[in-house]
Structures are given as structure tokens and as C-alpha cells.
mmCIF file of C-alpha atoms and ligand atoms in Angstrom:
data_model
loop_
_atom_site.group_PDB
_atom_site.id
_atom_site.type_symbol
_atom_site.label_atom_id
_atom_site.label_comp_id
_atom_site.label_asym_id
_atom_site.label_seq_id
_atom_site.Cartn_x
_atom_site.Cartn_y
_atom_site.Cartn_z
ATOM 1 C CA SER A 102 -2.028 17.949 27.777
ATOM 2 C CA LEU A 103 -0.626 15.331 25.455
ATOM 3 C CA LEU A 104 -1.335 17.638 22.541
ATOM 4 C CA ILE A 105 0.444 20.640 23.986
ATOM 5 C CA ALA A 106 3.169 18.574 25.612
ATOM 6 C CA THR A 107 3.889 17.024 22.224
ATOM 7 C CA LEU A 108 3.975 20.401 20.514
ATOM 8 C CA VAL A 109 6.190 21.881 23.188
ATOM 9 C CA ALA A 110 8.558 18.887 23.169
ATOM 10 C CA ALA A 111 8.780 19.064 19.388
ATOM 11 C CA ALA A 112 9.431 22.794 19.554
ATOM 12 C CA LEU A 113 12.211 22.331 22.111
ATOM 13 C CA ALA A 114 13.802 19.605 20.017
ATOM 14 C CA LEU A 115 13.634 21.533 16.782
ATOM 15 C CA GLY A 116 14.495 25.054 17.881
ATOM 16 C CA MET A 117 12.955 28.467 17.471
ATOM 17 C CA HIS A 118 12.048 28.333 13.805
ATOM 18 C CA LYS A 119 9.958 25.231 14.352
ATOM 19 C CA LEU A 120 8.569 26.607 17.609
ATOM 20 C CA LEU A 121 6.804 29.285 15.600
ATOM 21 C CA LYS A 122 5.544 26.604 13.277
ATOM 22 C CA SER A 123 4.228 24.559 16.229
ATOM 23 C CA ARG A 124 2.473 27.563 17.653
ATOM 24 C CA SER A 125 0.738 28.046 14.353
ATOM 25 C CA SER A 126 -0.282 24.396 14.300
ATOM 26 C CA LEU A 127 -1.964 24.844 17.694
ATOM 27 C CA ASP A 128 -3.572 27.913 16.179
ATOM 28 C CA PHE A 129 -4.692 25.738 13.298
ATOM 29 C CA LEU A 130 -6.189 23.193 15.696
ATOM 30 C CA LEU A 131 -8.074 25.908 17.583
ATOM 31 C CA ARG A 132 -9.461 27.274 14.305
ATOM 32 C CA GLU A 133 -10.470 23.796 13.265
ATOM 33 C CA GLY A 134 -12.165 23.414 16.648
ATOM 34 C CA LEU A 135 -14.159 26.578 15.944
ATOM 35 C CA ARG A 136 -15.267 25.204 12.582
ATOM 36 C CA ARG A 137 -16.323 21.896 14.139
ATOM 37 C CA ASN A 138 -18.129 23.602 17.033
ATOM 38 C CA ALA A 139 -15.779 21.668 19.293
ATOM 39 C CA PHE A 140 -15.853 24.097 22.251
ATOM 40 C CA VAL A 141 -18.596 23.003 24.596
ATOM 41 C CA PRO A 142 -19.773 24.157 28.015
ATOM 42 C CA PHE A 143 -19.842 21.916 31.051
ATOM 43 C CA TYR A 144 -22.015 23.045 33.946
ATOM 44 C CA GLN A 145 -21.204 23.024 37.639
ATOM 45 C CA PRO A 146 -24.080 23.673 40.052
ATOM 46 C CA ILE A 147 -24.131 26.523 42.571
ATOM 47 C CA VAL A 148 -26.297 25.448 45.506
ATOM 48 C CA ASP A 149 -27.859 27.227 48.508
ATOM 49 C CA SER A 150 -26.571 25.154 51.418
ATOM 50 C CA ARG A 151 -29.558 26.130 53.613
ATOM 51 C CA ASP A 152 -32.200 24.366 51.524
ATOM 52 C CA GLY A 153 -30.320 22.608 48.700
ATOM 53 C CA ARG A 154 -31.896 24.878 46.082
ATOM 54 C CA ILE A 155 -29.985 25.132 42.790
ATOM 55 C CA LEU A 156 -29.178 28.832 42.488
ATOM 56 C CA GLY A 157 -27.513 28.469 39.112
ATOM 57 C CA ALA A 158 -24.439 27.065 37.402
ATOM 58 C CA GLU A 159 -21.076 28.136 36.057
ATOM 59 C CA ALA A 160 -20.356 27.335 32.407
ATOM 60 C CA LEU A 161 -16.844 25.871 32.148
ATOM 61 C CA ILE A 162 -15.399 25.340 28.687
ATOM 62 C CA ARG A 163 -14.129 22.005 27.371
ATOM 63 C CA TRP A 164 -12.549 21.225 23.993
ATOM 64 C CA ARG A 165 -14.044 18.094 22.526
ATOM 65 C CA ARG A 166 -11.432 16.302 20.443
ATOM 66 C CA ALA A 167 -12.244 14.084 17.476
ATOM 67 C CA ASP A 168 -11.696 10.954 19.603
ATOM 68 C CA GLY A 169 -14.435 12.069 22.037
ATOM 69 C CA SER A 170 -12.029 13.089 24.810
ATOM 70 C CA PHE A 171 -12.283 16.499 26.481
ATOM 71 C CA VAL A 172 -9.354 18.900 26.891
ATOM 72 C CA PRO A 173 -9.665 21.030 30.071
ATOM 73 C CA PRO A 174 -9.407 24.834 29.783
ATOM 74 C CA GLY A 175 -6.026 25.169 31.524
ATOM 75 C CA GLN A 176 -4.477 23.391 28.545
ATOM 76 C CA PHE A 177 -5.698 25.665 25.770
ATOM 77 C CA ILE A 178 -7.218 28.890 27.126
ATOM 78 C CA PRO A 179 -3.775 30.554 27.598
ATOM 79 C CA TYR A 180 -2.961 29.863 23.912
ATOM 80 C CA ALA A 181 -6.404 30.977 22.801
ATOM 81 C CA GLU A 182 -5.796 34.218 24.727
ATOM 82 C CA ASP A 183 -2.374 34.779 23.121
ATOM 83 C CA SER A 184 -3.735 34.274 19.615
ATOM 84 C CA GLY A 185 -6.909 36.288 20.158
ATOM 85 C CA LEU A 186 -8.986 33.224 19.288
ATOM 86 C CA ILE A 187 -10.494 33.401 22.777
ATOM 87 C CA LEU A 188 -12.895 36.030 21.391
ATOM 88 C CA PRO A 189 -14.644 33.905 18.701
ATOM 89 C CA ILE A 190 -14.378 30.833 20.971
ATOM 90 C CA THR A 191 -16.221 32.648 23.771
ATOM 91 C CA GLU A 192 -18.866 33.894 21.340
ATOM 92 C CA GLN A 193 -19.479 30.358 20.109
ATOM 93 C CA LEU A 194 -19.583 29.050 23.662
ATOM 94 C CA THR A 195 -21.984 31.796 24.744
ATOM 95 C CA ARG A 196 -24.489 30.952 21.983
ATOM 96 C CA GLN A 197 -24.530 27.344 23.173
ATOM 97 C CA VAL A 198 -24.796 28.322 26.855
ATOM 98 C CA ILE A 199 -27.825 30.567 26.302
ATOM 99 C CA LYS A 200 -29.587 27.804 24.341
ATOM 100 C CA ASP A 201 -28.798 25.328 27.112
ATOM 101 C CA VAL A 202 -30.181 27.648 29.804
ATOM 102 C CA ALA A 203 -33.473 27.777 27.893
ATOM 103 C CA ARG A 204 -33.471 23.941 27.837
ATOM 104 C CA PHE A 205 -32.839 23.901 31.591
ATOM 105 C CA GLY A 206 -36.234 25.598 31.944
ATOM 106 C CA TRP A 207 -34.809 28.572 33.820
ATOM 107 C CA ALA A 208 -36.912 31.185 31.983
ATOM 108 C CA GLY A 209 -39.126 32.932 34.507
ATOM 109 C CA THR A 210 -36.942 31.828 37.451
ATOM 110 C CA ASP A 211 -34.081 33.524 39.311
ATOM 111 C CA GLN A 212 -31.659 30.771 38.321
ATOM 112 C CA PHE A 213 -28.566 31.989 36.500
ATOM 113 C CA VAL A 214 -25.694 30.763 34.409
ATOM 114 C CA SER A 215 -22.311 32.390 34.833
ATOM 115 C CA ILE A 216 -19.997 32.863 31.832
ATOM 116 C CA ASN A 217 -16.226 33.486 32.086
ATOM 117 C CA LEU A 218 -14.972 36.499 30.133
ATOM 118 C CA VAL A 219 -11.480 37.826 29.465
ATOM 119 C CA PRO A 220 -11.114 41.626 29.660
ATOM 120 C CA GLU A 221 -10.566 41.868 25.865
ATOM 121 C CA GLN A 222 -14.132 40.689 25.350
ATOM 122 C CA LEU A 223 -15.183 44.104 26.645
ATOM 123 C CA ASP A 224 -13.037 46.147 24.250
ATOM 124 C CA SER A 225 -16.065 46.669 22.022
ATOM 125 C CA PRO A 226 -19.799 46.751 22.776
ATOM 126 C CA SER A 227 -20.483 43.875 20.353
ATOM 127 C CA TYR A 228 -20.266 41.037 22.890
ATOM 128 C CA GLY A 229 -22.749 42.692 25.249
ATOM 129 C CA GLN A 230 -25.103 43.493 22.398
ATOM 130 C CA SER A 231 -25.153 39.952 21.029
ATOM 131 C CA LEU A 232 -25.519 38.587 24.576
ATOM 132 C CA SER A 233 -28.640 40.686 25.162
ATOM 133 C CA GLN A 234 -29.985 39.604 21.788
ATOM 134 C CA LEU A 235 -29.379 35.904 22.496
ATOM 135 C CA ILE A 236 -31.093 36.216 25.884
ATOM 136 C CA ALA A 237 -34.167 37.779 24.275
ATOM 137 C CA GLU A 238 -34.231 35.241 21.411
ATOM 138 C CA GLN A 239 -34.356 32.364 23.869
ATOM 139 C CA GLY A 240 -37.155 33.919 25.932
ATOM 140 C CA LEU A 241 -34.868 34.394 28.941
ATOM 141 C CA GLN A 242 -34.425 37.367 31.252
ATOM 142 C CA SER A 243 -31.106 39.082 31.818
ATOM 143 C CA ARG A 244 -31.162 37.906 35.452
ATOM 144 C CA ASN A 245 -30.733 34.348 34.063
ATOM 145 C CA VAL A 246 -27.230 35.309 32.888
ATOM 146 C CA SER A 247 -24.188 36.714 34.644
ATOM 147 C CA VAL A 248 -20.563 37.157 33.610
ATOM 148 C CA GLU A 249 -17.361 36.495 35.550
ATOM 149 C CA ILE A 250 -14.307 38.728 35.300
ATOM 150 C CA THR A 251 -11.172 37.350 36.924
ATOM 151 C CA GLU A 252 -9.115 39.487 39.237
ATOM 152 C CA ARG A 253 -6.010 37.710 37.912
ATOM 153 C CA ARG A 254 -6.140 39.541 34.578
ATOM 154 C CA GLN A 255 -5.515 43.226 34.190
ATOM 155 C CA PHE A 256 -7.752 45.503 32.144
ATOM 156 C CA HIS A 257 -5.461 47.409 29.787
ATOM 157 C CA ASP A 258 -8.108 50.145 29.828
ATOM 158 C CA LEU A 259 -9.984 50.139 33.110
ATOM 159 C CA VAL A 260 -12.121 53.148 32.167
ATOM 160 C CA LYS A 261 -13.380 51.423 29.041
ATOM 161 C CA GLY A 262 -13.812 48.134 30.903
ATOM 162 C CA ARG A 263 -15.965 49.933 33.449
ATOM 163 C CA GLN A 264 -18.071 51.501 30.684
ATOM 164 C CA MET A 265 -18.711 48.143 29.036
ATOM 165 C CA LEU A 266 -19.497 46.393 32.297
ATOM 166 C CA SER A 267 -21.868 49.235 33.208
ATOM 167 C CA LEU A 268 -23.721 48.649 29.939
ATOM 168 C CA LEU A 269 -24.166 44.992 30.897
ATOM 169 C CA VAL A 270 -25.370 45.963 34.371
ATOM 170 C CA GLN A 271 -27.828 48.454 32.870
ATOM 171 C CA ALA A 272 -29.118 45.621 30.678
ATOM 172 C CA GLY A 273 -29.700 43.614 33.889
ATOM 173 C CA ILE A 274 -26.707 41.262 33.648
ATOM 174 C CA GLU A 275 -24.811 40.791 36.907
ATOM 175 C CA ILE A 276 -21.000 40.935 37.122
ATOM 176 C CA LYS A 277 -19.183 38.482 39.362
ATOM 177 C CA LEU A 278 -15.573 39.000 40.396
ATOM 178 C CA ASP A 279 -13.771 35.688 39.903
ATOM 179 C CA ASP A 280 -10.796 34.515 41.976
ATOM 180 C CA ALA A 281 -11.440 37.334 44.449
ATOM 181 C CA GLY A 282 -8.468 38.003 46.677
ATOM 182 C CA THR A 283 -5.910 36.261 44.428
ATOM 183 C CA GLY A 284 -5.338 39.162 42.025
ATOM 184 C CA PHE A 285 -2.697 41.809 41.854
ATOM 185 C CA GLY A 286 -5.163 44.603 42.456
ATOM 186 C CA GLY A 287 -6.287 43.771 45.956
ATOM 187 C CA PHE A 288 -9.873 44.903 46.017
ATOM 188 C CA SER A 289 -9.458 47.820 43.629
ATOM 189 C CA TYR A 290 -11.671 46.113 41.032
ATOM 190 C CA VAL A 291 -14.554 46.163 43.478
ATOM 191 C CA GLN A 292 -14.188 49.912 43.837
ATOM 192 C CA GLU A 293 -13.665 50.542 40.121
ATOM 193 C CA LEU A 294 -16.116 48.115 38.525
ATOM 194 C CA PRO A 295 -19.857 47.462 39.014
ATOM 195 C CA ILE A 296 -19.395 44.097 40.746
ATOM 196 C CA GLY A 297 -22.398 42.375 42.358
ATOM 197 C CA THR A 298 -20.874 39.128 43.644
ATOM 198 C CA LEU A 299 -17.471 37.985 44.893
ATOM 199 C CA LYS A 300 -16.447 34.450 44.009
ATOM 200 C CA ILE A 301 -14.205 33.316 46.845
ATOM 201 C CA ASP A 302 -11.358 31.289 45.367
ATOM 202 C CA LYS A 303 -10.689 27.675 46.316
ATOM 203 C CA MET A 304 -7.324 28.810 47.693
ATOM 204 C CA PHE A 305 -9.149 30.454 50.623
ATOM 205 C CA VAL A 306 -11.855 27.820 50.979
ATOM 206 C CA ASP A 307 -9.006 25.284 51.348
ATOM 207 C CA THR A 308 -7.907 27.084 54.531
ATOM 208 C CA LEU A 309 -11.062 25.681 56.200
ATOM 209 C CA ARG A 310 -9.545 22.225 56.236
ATOM 210 C CA SER A 311 -8.347 21.296 59.672
ATOM 211 C CA GLY A 312 -4.642 21.895 60.094
ATOM 212 C CA SER A 313 -4.297 24.724 57.574
ATOM 213 C CA ASP A 314 -5.593 27.636 59.608
ATOM 214 C CA ALA A 315 -2.696 30.016 58.937
ATOM 215 C CA LYS A 316 -4.374 31.751 56.001
ATOM 216 C CA ARG A 317 -7.842 31.623 57.539
ATOM 217 C CA PRO A 318 -7.773 35.353 58.468
ATOM 218 C CA VAL A 319 -7.682 36.192 54.741
ATOM 219 C CA LEU A 320 -10.905 34.280 54.180
ATOM 220 C CA ASP A 321 -12.504 36.092 57.122
ATOM 221 C CA ALA A 322 -11.369 39.420 55.692
ATOM 222 C CA ILE A 323 -12.810 38.684 52.235
ATOM 223 C CA VAL A 324 -16.182 37.678 53.677
ATOM 224 C CA GLN A 325 -16.283 40.709 55.953
ATOM 225 C CA PHE A 326 -15.275 42.976 53.091
ATOM 226 C CA ALA A 327 -18.079 41.566 50.915
ATOM 227 C CA ARG A 328 -20.641 42.123 53.659
ATOM 228 C CA GLN A 329 -19.531 45.706 54.301
ATOM 229 C CA SER A 330 -19.567 46.435 50.555
ATOM 230 C CA GLY A 331 -23.040 44.971 50.070
ATOM 231 C CA LEU A 332 -21.764 42.200 47.786
ATOM 232 C CA GLN A 333 -23.102 38.674 47.431
ATOM 233 C CA THR A 334 -20.631 35.806 47.858
ATOM 234 C CA ILE A 335 -20.153 32.406 46.248
ATOM 235 C CA ALA A 336 -17.567 29.990 47.662
ATOM 236 C CA GLU A 337 -15.718 27.930 45.067
ATOM 237 C CA GLY A 338 -13.949 24.604 45.281
ATOM 238 C CA VAL A 339 -15.923 23.434 48.306
ATOM 239 C CA GLU A 340 -15.275 19.719 48.704
ATOM 240 C CA THR A 341 -16.552 18.688 52.154
ATOM 241 C CA GLU A 342 -19.655 19.028 54.344
ATOM 242 C CA ASP A 343 -17.402 20.372 57.068
ATOM 243 C CA GLN A 344 -16.405 23.271 54.818
ATOM 244 C CA VAL A 345 -20.087 23.871 53.949
ATOM 245 C CA HIS A 346 -20.904 24.179 57.677
ATOM 246 C CA LYS A 347 -17.969 26.463 58.437
ATOM 247 C CA LEU A 348 -18.904 28.715 55.507
ATOM 248 C CA ALA A 349 -22.541 28.820 56.666
ATOM 249 C CA ALA A 350 -21.325 29.904 60.110
ATOM 250 C CA MET A 351 -19.619 32.810 58.337
ATOM 251 C CA GLY A 352 -22.786 33.691 56.409
ATOM 252 C CA VAL A 353 -21.671 32.204 53.080
ATOM 253 C CA TYR A 354 -24.448 29.975 51.731
ATOM 254 C CA ALA A 355 -23.930 29.918 47.942
ATOM 255 C CA ILE A 356 -21.674 26.934 47.356
ATOM 256 C CA GLN A 357 -19.926 25.674 44.221
ATOM 257 C CA GLY A 358 -17.773 22.575 44.474
ATOM 258 C CA TYR A 359 -17.429 18.829 44.273
ATOM 259 C CA VAL A 360 -19.410 18.501 47.527
ATOM 260 C CA TYR A 361 -22.554 19.137 45.411
ATOM 261 C CA GLY A 362 -21.468 18.390 41.863
ATOM 262 C CA ARG A 363 -18.652 18.364 39.332
ATOM 263 C CA PRO A 364 -18.797 20.197 36.024
ATOM 264 C CA GLN A 365 -20.793 18.012 33.625
ATOM 265 C CA SER A 366 -22.285 18.119 30.127
ATOM 266 C CA ALA A 367 -25.643 19.860 29.613
ATOM 267 C CA GLU A 368 -27.372 16.473 29.300
ATOM 268 C CA ASP A 369 -25.801 15.077 32.472
ATOM 269 C CA PHE A 370 -26.541 18.311 34.321
ATOM 270 C CA MET A 371 -30.216 18.148 33.327
ATOM 271 C CA ARG A 372 -30.396 14.533 34.521
ATOM 272 C CA TRP A 373 -28.667 15.559 37.752
ATOM 273 C CA MET A 374 -31.269 18.310 38.330
ATOM 274 C CA ALA A 375 -34.163 15.958 37.530
ATOM 275 C CA ASP A 376 -32.872 13.328 40.002
ATOM 276 C CA ARG A 377 -32.822 15.746 42.951
HETATM 277 P P1 LIG B 533 -12.479 29.117 37.550
HETATM 278 O O1 LIG B 533 -13.319 30.093 36.809
HETATM 279 O O2 LIG B 533 -11.947 29.544 38.878
HETATM 280 O O3 LIG B 533 -13.355 27.802 37.677
HETATM 281 C C1 LIG B 533 -13.328 26.933 38.767
HETATM 282 C C2 LIG B 533 -12.444 25.734 38.505
HETATM 283 O O4 LIG B 533 -12.380 24.967 39.715
HETATM 284 C C3 LIG B 533 -13.006 24.778 37.446
HETATM 285 O O5 LIG B 533 -11.920 24.168 36.765
HETATM 286 C C4 LIG B 533 -13.735 23.734 38.285
HETATM 287 O O6 LIG B 533 -13.880 22.492 37.629
HETATM 288 C C5 LIG B 533 -12.800 23.639 39.471
HETATM 289 N N1 LIG B 533 -13.514 23.169 40.669
HETATM 290 C C6 LIG B 533 -14.790 23.443 41.032
HETATM 291 N N2 LIG B 533 -15.102 22.862 42.207
HETATM 292 C C7 LIG B 533 -13.992 22.186 42.606
HETATM 293 C C8 LIG B 533 -13.703 21.384 43.774
HETATM 294 O O7 LIG B 533 -14.523 21.165 44.676
HETATM 295 N N3 LIG B 533 -12.439 20.870 43.837
HETATM 296 C C9 LIG B 533 -11.486 21.092 42.867
HETATM 297 N N4 LIG B 533 -10.291 20.531 43.017
HETATM 298 N N5 LIG B 533 -11.739 21.850 41.757
HETATM 299 C C10 LIG B 533 -12.986 22.390 41.636
HETATM 300 P P2 LIG B 533 -11.872 24.055 35.171
HETATM 301 O O8 LIG B 533 -13.215 23.712 34.628
HETATM 302 O O9 LIG B 533 -10.708 23.165 34.823
HETATM 303 O O10 LIG B 533 -11.540 25.539 34.733
HETATM 304 C C11 LIG B 533 -10.297 26.115 35.064
HETATM 305 C C12 LIG B 533 -10.253 27.568 34.729
HETATM 306 O O11 LIG B 533 -10.332 27.779 33.317
HETATM 307 C C13 LIG B 533 -11.436 28.371 35.291
HETATM 308 O O12 LIG B 533 -11.209 28.669 36.648
HETATM 309 C C14 LIG B 533 -11.399 29.593 34.393
HETATM 310 O O13 LIG B 533 -10.448 30.510 34.849
HETATM 311 C C15 LIG B 533 -10.939 29.018 33.077
HETATM 312 N N6 LIG B 533 -12.116 28.850 32.204
HETATM 313 C C16 LIG B 533 -13.042 27.877 32.199
HETATM 314 N N7 LIG B 533 -13.970 28.092 31.240
HETATM 315 C C17 LIG B 533 -13.631 29.256 30.640
HETATM 316 C C18 LIG B 533 -14.211 30.042 29.573
HETATM 317 O O14 LIG B 533 -15.252 29.714 28.979
HETATM 318 N N8 LIG B 533 -13.549 31.195 29.227
HETATM 319 C C19 LIG B 533 -12.418 31.595 29.871
HETATM 320 N N9 LIG B 533 -11.860 32.756 29.479
HETATM 321 N N10 LIG B 533 -11.864 30.898 30.877
HETATM 322 C C20 LIG B 533 -12.458 29.738 31.254
HETATM 323 CA CA1 LIG B 534 -15.015 31.357 36.866
HETATM 324 CA CA1 LIG B 535 -13.522 31.114 39.933
HETATM 325 CA CA1 LIG B 536 -10.722 30.073 40.814
#
């Protein structure tokens, strides 16, 4: 935040000419990050609330700076998207994630990692091909890997997006719809794309806190819609036991949130699993 805040402040102070220069220095930093392998996955567990089983984890990117601090994704992913650097960054991240999943010992199990993709990643078949190759190289099965597509971003070519996602599904990789219910498209993505799981956004899970019941009907509608469409559900941003119980009463058992664990490094996540 300091980094971008500084760049933005400098840009504002210096005017448009320098703004372009600042943008290219952020570009430079992102490229340098790629060279240093500075984009690393943190892992947040997804737990079955009925028996505490670890169903899998979401890989959430962090940018490790030279001083050892970590920059959260909200502070650089938008810039990486604008510059197109999100594509090589995601490829680098994916290689690390697949290696980590092998270290987790998930080969031969149903446990999965979930990787966040932007729609542009699906403009060519190359990402899906290298993903399948990485999975095979590490002795994993395609059910150990799934990808998340956010409903907040629009496919510029939905037909092509559907083709690419169908290739992944044919290869055995599940597609999860991220931020379900928050997007512009209502539930059109579910009808258009081969989605297997809805990730219910924290915005709706938050309505389960006492005193904020006004939006609760939306949560009910999403869960009912998922059931009628034969989709799995994962609730995100679950922070309290009370929310876990209310979600279970609605038939939502796959839980991701601080109530079970925060995103953590591969090493910390492995220790966390071993301690359970
Ligand atoms: P997301 O995919 O919706 O991920 C969930 C976010 O909610 C994560 O933030 C996670 O740390 C946070 N979260 C999880 N449980 C709780 C909880 O109980 N309470 C609260 N307050 N927050 C919780 P994070 O890691 O900062 O990631 C933010 C967003 O950045 C992600 O939202 C995703 O859209 C994006 N992102 C993360 N990694 C990647 C990536 O590798 N590629 C792309 N394209 N986007 C990514
Ligand atoms: Ca996600
Ligand atoms: Ca999400
Ligand atoms: Ca979300």
C-alpha cells in the first residue's frame, strides 16, 4: 500500500507525464518480482464443518518484497491486470502451487487446491495445457486442482471462455464460480459456463450476523439456486461458529474463513495440518 500510495502521490504531485513514468516503474517492479520469483501462494483451508475434514485450500497470491514483507493482492493485482503481467504472474504462481500440493501429500486423495484465474488466462489453450502437464509431472490427479473464475469480471468472449473452460472440465479440473451473486451477470455464468461449485461471497455470509438480516433472503436464494442447479457450495469469509451452524442448517458445510484458518505460507499450512 505504501508502495502504490507513494507512486500515486508522486504522480499526482508531478502531473500526467510523470504519472505514465510512475506506472512504468510499477510495471518495472512487477517484472522484477517475476524475475525474483517473488509471487508466492498462501493457503487458506476449506473445511467440512460436519467432521472437521480438510477438503482443500484456496491459493491466494502474495508479493514478497525484498524486506520480507508481503503485499496483499488487492494492492497489485489490478495493476498486473492492466499491464497484462497477470498472465506470467499466474503461470509462475501455478507452478509453485502444483509443487506445493504434491508436498501436502494430496496425491491419491480428493483434496483440492483452488487457483484464481482472470478471464484473459483462457484466451488461449496454453494455460490449460501447461496446467495438465504440471499436474501429471507432480503425480497428482486433476481432481486435486480446481480453478476459480470471478463473476465480477466479464469475459470479452464468452463463447471462447466456455470452450476453454470445457477443455479444463474434460481434463477433470473443476470450475468454481467466485464471488457468486456479486457480479453484473446475475446467474448467467452458471447457465453459460461449466461451473461445478458456487463460492458464496463474504458479503452474503456477513448477513448471518445478528442484526443484519435485511439481505439474508439473497443468501437463501443463492443456496436454493445452487441446490436446484446441482451445484456444490463453499461459503467464504466465515468468521464465527454461529455462522458455521447457521450455514449447516441451510445445508452448506464447506467452509472457508478465519473461523478455521487464515491464509498462510505453504510451510505454516503444512504445520497447521499436521497439528490437527
Ligand atoms: P477472493 O478470491 O474472494 O478471496 C477471498 C479473500 O477473503 C482473501 O483475501 C481472504 O484472505 C479473505 N478472507 C478469507 N476468509 C476471511 C474471513 O473470515 N474474514 C475476512 N475478513 N476475510 C477473509 P486476499 O487473500 O487479500 O485476496 C483478495 C482477492 O485478491 C481475492 O478475493 C481474489 O479476488 C484476488 N486474488 C488473490 N489471489 C489471486 C491470484 O492468484 N490471482 C488473481 N487473479 N486474483 C487473486
Ligand atoms: Ca477466489
Ligand atoms: Ca472468493
Ligand atoms: Ca470474495
